[in-house]
CSV table of C-alpha atoms and ligand atoms in Angstrom, one decimal:
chain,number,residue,atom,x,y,z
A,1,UNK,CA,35.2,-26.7,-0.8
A,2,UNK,CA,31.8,-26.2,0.6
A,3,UNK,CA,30.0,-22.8,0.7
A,4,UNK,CA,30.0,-21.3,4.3
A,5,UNK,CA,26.0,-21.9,3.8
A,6,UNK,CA,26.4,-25.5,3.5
A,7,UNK,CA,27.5,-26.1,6.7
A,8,UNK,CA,24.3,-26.4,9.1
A,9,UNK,CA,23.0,-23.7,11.7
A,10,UNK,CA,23.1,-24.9,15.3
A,11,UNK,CA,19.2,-26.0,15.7
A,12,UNK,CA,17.0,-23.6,17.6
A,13,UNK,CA,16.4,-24.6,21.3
A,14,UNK,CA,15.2,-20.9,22.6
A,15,UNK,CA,12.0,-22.1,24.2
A,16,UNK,CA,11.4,-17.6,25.2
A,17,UNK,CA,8.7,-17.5,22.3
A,18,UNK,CA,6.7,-20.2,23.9
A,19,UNK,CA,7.4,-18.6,27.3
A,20,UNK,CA,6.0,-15.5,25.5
A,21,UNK,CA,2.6,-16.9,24.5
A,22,UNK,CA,1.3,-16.1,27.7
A,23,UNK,CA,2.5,-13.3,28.3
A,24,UNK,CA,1.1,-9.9,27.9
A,25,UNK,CA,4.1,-9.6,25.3
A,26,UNK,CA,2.8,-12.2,23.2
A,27,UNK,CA,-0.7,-11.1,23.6
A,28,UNK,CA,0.4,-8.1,21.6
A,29,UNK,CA,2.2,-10.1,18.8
A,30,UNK,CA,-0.4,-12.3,18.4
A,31,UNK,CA,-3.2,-9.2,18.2
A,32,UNK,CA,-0.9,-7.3,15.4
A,33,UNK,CA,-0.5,-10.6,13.7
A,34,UNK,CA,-4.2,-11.3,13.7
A,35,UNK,CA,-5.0,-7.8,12.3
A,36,UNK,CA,-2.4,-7.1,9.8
A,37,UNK,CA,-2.8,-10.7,6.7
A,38,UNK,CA,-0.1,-11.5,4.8
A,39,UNK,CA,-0.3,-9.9,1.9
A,40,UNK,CA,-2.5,-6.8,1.2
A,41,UNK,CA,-6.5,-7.1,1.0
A,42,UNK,CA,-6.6,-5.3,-2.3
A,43,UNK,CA,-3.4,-7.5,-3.7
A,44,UNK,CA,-2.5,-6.3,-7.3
A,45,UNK,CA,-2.3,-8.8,-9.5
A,46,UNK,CA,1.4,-7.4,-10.6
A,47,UNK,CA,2.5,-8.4,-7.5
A,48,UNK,CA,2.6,-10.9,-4.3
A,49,UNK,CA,2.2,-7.7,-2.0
A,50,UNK,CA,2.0,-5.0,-3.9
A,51,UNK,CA,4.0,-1.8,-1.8
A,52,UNK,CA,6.7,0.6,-2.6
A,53,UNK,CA,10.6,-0.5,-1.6
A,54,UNK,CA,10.7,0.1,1.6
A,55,UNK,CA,13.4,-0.4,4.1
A,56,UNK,CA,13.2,-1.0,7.9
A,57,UNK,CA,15.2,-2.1,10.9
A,58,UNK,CA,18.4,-0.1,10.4
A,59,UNK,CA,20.9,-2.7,11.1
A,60,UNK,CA,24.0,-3.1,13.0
A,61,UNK,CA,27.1,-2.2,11.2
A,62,UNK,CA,28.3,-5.5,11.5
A,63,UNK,CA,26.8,-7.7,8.6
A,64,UNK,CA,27.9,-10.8,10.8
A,65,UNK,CA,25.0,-9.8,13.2
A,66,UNK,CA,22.6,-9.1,10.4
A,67,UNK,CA,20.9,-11.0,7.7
A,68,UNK,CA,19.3,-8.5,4.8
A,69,UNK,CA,16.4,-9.8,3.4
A,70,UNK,CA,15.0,-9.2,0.0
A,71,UNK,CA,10.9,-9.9,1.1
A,72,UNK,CA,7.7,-9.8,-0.8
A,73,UNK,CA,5.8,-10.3,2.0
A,74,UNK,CA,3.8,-7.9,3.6
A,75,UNK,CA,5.7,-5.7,6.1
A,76,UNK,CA,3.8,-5.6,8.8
A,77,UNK,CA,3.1,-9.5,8.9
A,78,UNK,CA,6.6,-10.6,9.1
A,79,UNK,CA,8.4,-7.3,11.2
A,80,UNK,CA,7.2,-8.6,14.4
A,81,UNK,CA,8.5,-12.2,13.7
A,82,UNK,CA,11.7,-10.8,12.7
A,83,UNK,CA,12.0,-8.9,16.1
A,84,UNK,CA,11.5,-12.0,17.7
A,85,UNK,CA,13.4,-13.5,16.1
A,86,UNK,CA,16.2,-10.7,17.1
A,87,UNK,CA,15.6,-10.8,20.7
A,88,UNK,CA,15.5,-14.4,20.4
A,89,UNK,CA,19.1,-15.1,18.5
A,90,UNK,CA,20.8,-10.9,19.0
A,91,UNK,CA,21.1,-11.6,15.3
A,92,UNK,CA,19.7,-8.2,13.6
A,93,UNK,CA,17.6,-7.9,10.6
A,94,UNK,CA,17.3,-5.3,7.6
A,95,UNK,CA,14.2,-6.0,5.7
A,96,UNK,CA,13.2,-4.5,2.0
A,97,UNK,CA,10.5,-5.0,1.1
A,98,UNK,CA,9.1,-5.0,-2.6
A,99,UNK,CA,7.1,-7.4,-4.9
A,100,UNK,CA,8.4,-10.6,-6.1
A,101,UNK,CA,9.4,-9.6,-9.8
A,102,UNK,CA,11.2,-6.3,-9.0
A,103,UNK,CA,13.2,-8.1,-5.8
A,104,UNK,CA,14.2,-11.0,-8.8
A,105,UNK,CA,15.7,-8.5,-11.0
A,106,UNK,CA,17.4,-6.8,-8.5
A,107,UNK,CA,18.8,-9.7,-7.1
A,108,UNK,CA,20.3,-10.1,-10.8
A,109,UNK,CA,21.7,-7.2,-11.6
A,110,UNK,CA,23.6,-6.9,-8.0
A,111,UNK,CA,24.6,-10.3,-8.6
A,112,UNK,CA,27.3,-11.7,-6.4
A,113,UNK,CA,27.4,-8.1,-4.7
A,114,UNK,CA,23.9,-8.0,-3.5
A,115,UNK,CA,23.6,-6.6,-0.3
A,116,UNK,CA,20.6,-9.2,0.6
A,117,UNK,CA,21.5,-12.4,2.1
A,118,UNK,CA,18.3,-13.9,1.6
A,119,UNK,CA,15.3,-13.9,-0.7
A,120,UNK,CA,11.7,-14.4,0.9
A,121,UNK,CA,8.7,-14.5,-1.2
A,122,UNK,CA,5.4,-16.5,-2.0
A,123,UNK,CA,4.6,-19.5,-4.6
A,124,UNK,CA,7.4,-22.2,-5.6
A,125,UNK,CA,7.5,-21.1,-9.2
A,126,UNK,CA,8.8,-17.8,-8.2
A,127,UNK,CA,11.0,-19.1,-6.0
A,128,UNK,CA,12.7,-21.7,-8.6
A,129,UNK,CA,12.7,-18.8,-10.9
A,130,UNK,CA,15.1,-17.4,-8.6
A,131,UNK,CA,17.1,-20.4,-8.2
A,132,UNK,CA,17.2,-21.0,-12.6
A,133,UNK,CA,18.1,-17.1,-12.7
A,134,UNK,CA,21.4,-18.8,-10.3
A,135,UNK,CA,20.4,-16.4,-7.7
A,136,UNK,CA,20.3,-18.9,-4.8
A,137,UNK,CA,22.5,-21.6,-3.1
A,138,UNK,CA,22.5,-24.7,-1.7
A,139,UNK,CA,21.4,-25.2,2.3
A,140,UNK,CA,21.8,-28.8,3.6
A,141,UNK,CA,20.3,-28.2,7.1
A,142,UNK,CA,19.1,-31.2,8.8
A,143,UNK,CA,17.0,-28.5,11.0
A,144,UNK,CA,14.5,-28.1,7.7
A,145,UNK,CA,15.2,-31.4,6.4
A,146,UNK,CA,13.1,-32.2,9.7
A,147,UNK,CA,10.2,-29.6,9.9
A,148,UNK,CA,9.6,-29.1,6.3
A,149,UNK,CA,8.2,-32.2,4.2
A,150,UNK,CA,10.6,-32.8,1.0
A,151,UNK,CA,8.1,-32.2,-1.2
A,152,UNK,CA,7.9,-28.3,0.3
A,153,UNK,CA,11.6,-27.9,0.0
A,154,UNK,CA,14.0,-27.4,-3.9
A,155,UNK,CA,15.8,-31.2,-4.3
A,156,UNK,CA,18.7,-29.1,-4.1
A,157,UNK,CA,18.2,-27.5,-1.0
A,158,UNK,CA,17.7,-24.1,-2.9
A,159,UNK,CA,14.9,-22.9,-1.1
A,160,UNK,CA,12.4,-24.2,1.3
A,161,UNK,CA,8.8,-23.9,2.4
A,162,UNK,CA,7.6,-21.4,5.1
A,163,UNK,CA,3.9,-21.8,5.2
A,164,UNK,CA,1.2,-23.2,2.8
A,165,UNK,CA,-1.7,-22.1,0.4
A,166,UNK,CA,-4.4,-24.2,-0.9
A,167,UNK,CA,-5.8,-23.0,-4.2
A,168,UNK,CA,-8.9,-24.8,-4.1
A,169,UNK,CA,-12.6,-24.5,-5.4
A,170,UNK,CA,-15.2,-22.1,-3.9
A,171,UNK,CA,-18.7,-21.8,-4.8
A,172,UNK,CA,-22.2,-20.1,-4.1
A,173,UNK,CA,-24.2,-22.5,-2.0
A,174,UNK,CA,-27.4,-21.5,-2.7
A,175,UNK,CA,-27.4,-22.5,-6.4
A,176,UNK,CA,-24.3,-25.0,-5.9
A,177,UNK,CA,-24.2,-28.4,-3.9
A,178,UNK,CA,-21.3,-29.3,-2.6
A,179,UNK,CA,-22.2,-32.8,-4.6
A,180,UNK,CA,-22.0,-31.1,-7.7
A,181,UNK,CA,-18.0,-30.3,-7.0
A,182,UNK,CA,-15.2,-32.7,-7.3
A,183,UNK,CA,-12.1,-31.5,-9.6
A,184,UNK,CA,-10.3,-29.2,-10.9
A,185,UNK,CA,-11.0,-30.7,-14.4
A,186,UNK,CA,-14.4,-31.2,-14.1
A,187,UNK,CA,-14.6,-27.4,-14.1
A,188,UNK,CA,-14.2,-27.8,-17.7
A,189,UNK,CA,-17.3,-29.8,-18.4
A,190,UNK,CA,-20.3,-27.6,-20.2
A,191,UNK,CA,-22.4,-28.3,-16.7
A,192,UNK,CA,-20.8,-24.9,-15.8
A,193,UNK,CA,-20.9,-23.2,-18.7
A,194,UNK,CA,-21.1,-19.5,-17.9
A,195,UNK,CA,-20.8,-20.3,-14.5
A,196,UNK,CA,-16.9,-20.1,-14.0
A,197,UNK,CA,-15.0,-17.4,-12.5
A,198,UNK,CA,-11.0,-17.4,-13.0
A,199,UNK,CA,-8.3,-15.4,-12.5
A,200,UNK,CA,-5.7,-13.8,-14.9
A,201,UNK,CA,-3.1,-16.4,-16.5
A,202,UNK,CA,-0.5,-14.3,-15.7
A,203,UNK,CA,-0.9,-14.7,-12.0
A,204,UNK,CA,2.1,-17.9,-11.5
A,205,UNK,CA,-0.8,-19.1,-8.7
A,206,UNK,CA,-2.4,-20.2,-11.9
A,207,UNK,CA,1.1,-20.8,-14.0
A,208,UNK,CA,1.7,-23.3,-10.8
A,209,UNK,CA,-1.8,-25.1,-11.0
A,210,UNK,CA,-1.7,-25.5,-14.7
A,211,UNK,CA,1.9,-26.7,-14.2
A,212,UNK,CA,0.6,-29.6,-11.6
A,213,UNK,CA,-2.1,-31.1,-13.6
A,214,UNK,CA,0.3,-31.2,-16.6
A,215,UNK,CA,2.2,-33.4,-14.5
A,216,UNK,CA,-1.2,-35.1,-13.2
A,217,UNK,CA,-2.7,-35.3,-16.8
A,218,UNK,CA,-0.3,-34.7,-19.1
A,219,UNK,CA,-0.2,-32.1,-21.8
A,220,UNK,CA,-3.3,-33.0,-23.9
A,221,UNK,CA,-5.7,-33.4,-21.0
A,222,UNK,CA,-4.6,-30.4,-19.1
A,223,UNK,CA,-4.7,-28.3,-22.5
A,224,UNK,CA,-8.4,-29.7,-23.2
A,225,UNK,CA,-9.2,-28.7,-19.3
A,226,UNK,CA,-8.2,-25.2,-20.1
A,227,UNK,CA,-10.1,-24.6,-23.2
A,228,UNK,CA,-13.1,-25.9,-21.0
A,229,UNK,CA,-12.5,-23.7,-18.2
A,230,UNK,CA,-12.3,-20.6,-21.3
A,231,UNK,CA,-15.5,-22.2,-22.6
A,232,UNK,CA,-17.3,-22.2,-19.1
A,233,UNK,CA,-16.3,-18.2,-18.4
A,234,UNK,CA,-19.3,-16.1,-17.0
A,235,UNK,CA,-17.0,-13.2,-17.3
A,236,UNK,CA,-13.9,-11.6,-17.7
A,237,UNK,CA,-11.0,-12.8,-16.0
A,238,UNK,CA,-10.4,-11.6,-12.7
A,239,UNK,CA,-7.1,-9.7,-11.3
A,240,UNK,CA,-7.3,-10.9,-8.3
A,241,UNK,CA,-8.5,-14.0,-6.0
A,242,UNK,CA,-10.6,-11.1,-4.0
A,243,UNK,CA,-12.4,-10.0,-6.5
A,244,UNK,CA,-13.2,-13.0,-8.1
A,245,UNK,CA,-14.7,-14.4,-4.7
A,246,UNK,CA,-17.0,-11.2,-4.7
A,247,UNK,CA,-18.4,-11.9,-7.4
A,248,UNK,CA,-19.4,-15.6,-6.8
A,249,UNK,CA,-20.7,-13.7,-3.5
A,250,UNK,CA,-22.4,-11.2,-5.8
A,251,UNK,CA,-23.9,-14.2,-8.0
A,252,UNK,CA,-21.8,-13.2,-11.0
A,253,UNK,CA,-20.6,-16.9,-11.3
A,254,UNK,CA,-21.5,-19.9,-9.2
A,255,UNK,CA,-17.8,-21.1,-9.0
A,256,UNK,CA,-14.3,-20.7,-9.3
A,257,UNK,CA,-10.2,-21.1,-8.2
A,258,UNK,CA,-8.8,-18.7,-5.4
A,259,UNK,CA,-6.5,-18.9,-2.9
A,260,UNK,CA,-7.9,-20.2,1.0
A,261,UNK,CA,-6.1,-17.5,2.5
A,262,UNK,CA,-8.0,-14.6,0.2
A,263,UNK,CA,-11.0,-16.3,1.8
A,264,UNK,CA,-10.1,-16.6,4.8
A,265,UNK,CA,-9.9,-12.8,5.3
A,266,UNK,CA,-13.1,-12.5,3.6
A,267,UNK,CA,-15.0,-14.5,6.3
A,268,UNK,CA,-12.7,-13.0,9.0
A,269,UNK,CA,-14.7,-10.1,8.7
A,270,UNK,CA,-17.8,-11.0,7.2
A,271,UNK,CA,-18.9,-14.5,9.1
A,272,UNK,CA,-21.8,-14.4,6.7
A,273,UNK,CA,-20.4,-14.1,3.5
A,274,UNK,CA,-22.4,-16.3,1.0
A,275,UNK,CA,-19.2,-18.0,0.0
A,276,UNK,CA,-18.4,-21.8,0.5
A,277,UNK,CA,-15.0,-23.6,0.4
A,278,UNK,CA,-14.8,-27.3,-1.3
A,279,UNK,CA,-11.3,-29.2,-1.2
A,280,UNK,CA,-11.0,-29.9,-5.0
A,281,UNK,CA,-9.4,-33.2,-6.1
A,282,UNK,CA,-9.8,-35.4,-2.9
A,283,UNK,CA,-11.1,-38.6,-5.1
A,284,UNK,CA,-8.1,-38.2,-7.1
A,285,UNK,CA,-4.2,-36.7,-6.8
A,286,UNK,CA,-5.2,-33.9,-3.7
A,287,UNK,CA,-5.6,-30.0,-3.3
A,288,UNK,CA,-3.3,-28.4,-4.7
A,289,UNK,CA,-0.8,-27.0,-2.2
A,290,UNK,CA,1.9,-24.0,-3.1
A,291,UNK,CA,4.5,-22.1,-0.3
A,292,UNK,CA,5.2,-18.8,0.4
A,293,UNK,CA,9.4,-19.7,0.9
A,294,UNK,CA,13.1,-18.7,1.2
A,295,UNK,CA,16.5,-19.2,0.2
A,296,UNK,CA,19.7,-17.9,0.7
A,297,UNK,CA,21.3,-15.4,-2.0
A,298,UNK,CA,24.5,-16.6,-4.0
A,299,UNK,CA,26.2,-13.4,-2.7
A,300,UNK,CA,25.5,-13.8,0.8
A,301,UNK,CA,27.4,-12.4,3.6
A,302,UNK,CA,25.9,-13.9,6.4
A,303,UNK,CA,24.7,-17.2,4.9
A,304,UNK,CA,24.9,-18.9,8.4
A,305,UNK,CA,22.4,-15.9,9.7
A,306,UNK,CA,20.1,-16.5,6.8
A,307,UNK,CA,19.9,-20.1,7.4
A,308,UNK,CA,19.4,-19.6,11.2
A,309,UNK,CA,16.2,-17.3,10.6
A,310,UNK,CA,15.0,-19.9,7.8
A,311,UNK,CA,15.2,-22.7,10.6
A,312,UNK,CA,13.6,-20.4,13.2
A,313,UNK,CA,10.9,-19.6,10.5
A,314,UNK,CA,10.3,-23.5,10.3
A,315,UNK,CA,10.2,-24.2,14.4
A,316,UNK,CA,6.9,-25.1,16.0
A,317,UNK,CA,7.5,-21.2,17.9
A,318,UNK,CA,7.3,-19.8,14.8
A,319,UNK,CA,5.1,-22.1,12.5
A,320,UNK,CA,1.6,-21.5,13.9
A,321,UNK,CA,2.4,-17.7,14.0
A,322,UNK,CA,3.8,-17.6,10.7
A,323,UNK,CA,1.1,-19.3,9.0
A,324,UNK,CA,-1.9,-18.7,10.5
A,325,UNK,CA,-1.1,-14.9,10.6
A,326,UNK,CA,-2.2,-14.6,6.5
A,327,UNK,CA,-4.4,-17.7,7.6
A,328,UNK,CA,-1.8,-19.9,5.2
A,329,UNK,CA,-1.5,-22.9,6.8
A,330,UNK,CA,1.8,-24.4,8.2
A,331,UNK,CA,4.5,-26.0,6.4
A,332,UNK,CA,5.3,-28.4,9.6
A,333,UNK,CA,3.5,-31.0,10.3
A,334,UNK,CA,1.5,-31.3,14.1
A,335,UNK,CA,1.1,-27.8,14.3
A,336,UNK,CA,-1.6,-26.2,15.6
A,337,UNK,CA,-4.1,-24.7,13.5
A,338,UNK,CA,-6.3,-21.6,13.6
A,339,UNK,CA,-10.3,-22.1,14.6
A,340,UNK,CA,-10.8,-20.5,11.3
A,341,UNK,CA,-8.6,-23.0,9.3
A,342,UNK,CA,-9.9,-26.1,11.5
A,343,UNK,CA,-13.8,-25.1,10.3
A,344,UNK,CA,-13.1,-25.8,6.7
A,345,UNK,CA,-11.6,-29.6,7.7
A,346,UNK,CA,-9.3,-31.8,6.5
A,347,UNK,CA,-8.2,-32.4,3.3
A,348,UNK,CA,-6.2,-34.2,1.2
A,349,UNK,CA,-3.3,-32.4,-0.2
A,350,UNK,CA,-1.7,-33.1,-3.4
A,351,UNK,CA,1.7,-35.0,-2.7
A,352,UNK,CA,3.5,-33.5,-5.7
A,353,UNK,CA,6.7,-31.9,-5.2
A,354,UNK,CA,6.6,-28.0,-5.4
A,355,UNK,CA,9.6,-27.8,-7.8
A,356,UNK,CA,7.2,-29.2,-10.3
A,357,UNK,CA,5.7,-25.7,-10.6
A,358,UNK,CA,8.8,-24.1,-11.5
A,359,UNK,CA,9.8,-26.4,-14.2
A,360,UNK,CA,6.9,-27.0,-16.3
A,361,UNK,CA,6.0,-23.1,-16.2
A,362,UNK,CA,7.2,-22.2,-19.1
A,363,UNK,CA,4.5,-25.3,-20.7
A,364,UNK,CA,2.0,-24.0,-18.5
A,365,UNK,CA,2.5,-20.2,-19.7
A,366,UNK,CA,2.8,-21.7,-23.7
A,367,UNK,CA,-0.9,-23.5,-23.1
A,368,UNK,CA,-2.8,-21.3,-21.3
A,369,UNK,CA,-1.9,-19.0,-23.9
A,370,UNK,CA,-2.4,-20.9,-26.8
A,371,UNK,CA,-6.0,-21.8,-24.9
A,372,UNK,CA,-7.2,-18.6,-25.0
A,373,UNK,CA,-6.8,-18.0,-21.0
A,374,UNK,CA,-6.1,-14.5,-20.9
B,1,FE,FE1,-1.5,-14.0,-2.7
């Protein structure tokens, strides 16, 4: 017998949001949106969003008219979606919010009794963590099986894509040419020695690049690649993606691996910052891509609400919103894009699928350690 969550949500037709846009309403939305990011400016490396538990949006008694969510994403990003989403649909929802590991373990220990009916958080090796801890279940919606590419979404139907990330290469253009950049790899050769700025290992944006060119490279390459990139170190590594494009800003290294949206707030603010953006890998296999994602808890009570609010999550009312809110770009295709996101151009993403993160982590975690990458 099927799981209630099995069965496929009605599709979204409420066209209010659009509607909205130009409304005075929307207006609003769109300025919180604008100001508040994804995650937080000063991000701790421990965590996707680093903030105490908190819980909001007391719910209606009646869990069939809410769907608890177990986030890691910033509060104030996703509430006003969520209300939205509410008005939209009358479907309540009771958000906590904490970072990825904690909401993981707590998701474990509640097991089938967890209160939450539905597990939002950032990068697709956390996210099949979750799903090899047997925290998640299936979804077949043909609702995401349309907006979200298959190589954005678990094979099972575990989780699925919300929005993307490009973890690219970023460099100091006034002793860098955008000619002297090309790969991920090629960040290994001594051309850049003492020139390289990472971040920490232990951050799965890294686990999940490591993890892709494994599967590009293979094991011996890739390991050779990361003793390079240890080799090329002009300093410590870095906690997090902001810091580490501060210093290439501060002339502390001349290159080095963030996150576009870490960026992107950067130059939101400061139009000048001496920092430059290069699409890594377009000769070869594409930037590499990761999601911020969802799936529906094993323990669910209101699986059919949880799927509802992925679907609306993936629609072209929510999409731009979503993504271009943490200046993420979106997971459906044909979607508009933010001025900000359209100035950096095109690129090639790597056609990979996601799940790939997840299971060669554990490889990807054994190397970097045995390379030296702290
Ligand atoms: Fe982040």
């Amino acid at each position: 017998m099927p799981s209630r969550a099995m069965m496929s949500a009605a599709p979204m037709t409420t066209p209010l949001f659009l509607t909205l846009k130009t409304s005075s309403a929307a207006l609003a939305l769109s300025a919180m949106l604008a100001l508040t990011g994804c995650n937080k400016p000063a991000e701790q490396s421990s965590a996707d969003n680093a903030e105490a538990p908190t819980k909001s949006e007391s719910a209606a008694a009646d869990t069939g008219q809410t769907v608890t969510i177990y986030s890691s994403r910033n509060e104030q990003l996703i509430k006003p979606l969520l209300d939205e989403f509410t008005k939209q649909t009358g479907i309540n929802v009771d958000l906590v919010t904490d970072s990825s590991g904690p909401l993981i373990a707590r998701l474990k220990a509640e097991g089938k009794n967890t209160p939450a009916d539905m597990l939002l958080t950032v990068d697709a090796g956390n996210l099949w963590q979750a799903a090899q801890d047997g925290l998640l279940q299936p979804v077949h919606s043909t609702v995401l099986d349309s907006n979200v590419p298959a190589k954005y979404r678990d094979p099972d139907g575990l989780w699925t894509g919300l929005s993307l990330r490009a973890r690219t290469i970023f460099y100091d253009p006034s002793k860098v040419k955008p000619e002297q950049l090309s790969t991920y790899a090629d960040l290994a050769d001594p051309k850049w020695k003492g020139k390289l700025c990472l971040r920490t290992s232990k951050k799965v944006y890294n686990q999940s690049l490591v993890a892709s060119m494994i599967e590009h490279l293979g094991r011996d390459k890739t390991e050779q690649i990361v003793r390079g990139w240890v080799a090329n170190l002009a300093t410590d590594v870095f906690s997090d993606d902001t810091n580490l494009l501060e210093a290439i800003a501060a002339g502390q290294c001349e290159v080095g691996i963030a996150n576009s949206y870490y960026y992107g707030r950067i130059v939101d603010e400061k139009p000048d910052f001496p920092v430059k953006i290069f699409w890594a890998n377009q000769g070869t296999t594409g930037t590499h891509v990761n999601i911020s994602g969802a799936g529906v808890t094993l323990g669910a009570k209101n699986p059919e609400g949880a799927i509802k609010l992925m679907e609306w999550l993936s629609s072209d009312q929510a999409q731009g919103l979503y993504a271009s809110a943490d200046k993420e770009f979106p997971v459906k295709e044909g979607i508009d894009k933010s001025a900000l996101l359209k100035s950096w151009g095109e690129f090639k993403q790597d056609d990979i699928n996601v799940q790939k993160f997840g299971a060669l982590q554990t490889q990807a975690i054994q190397m970097m350690d045995k390379a030296g990458y702290k």
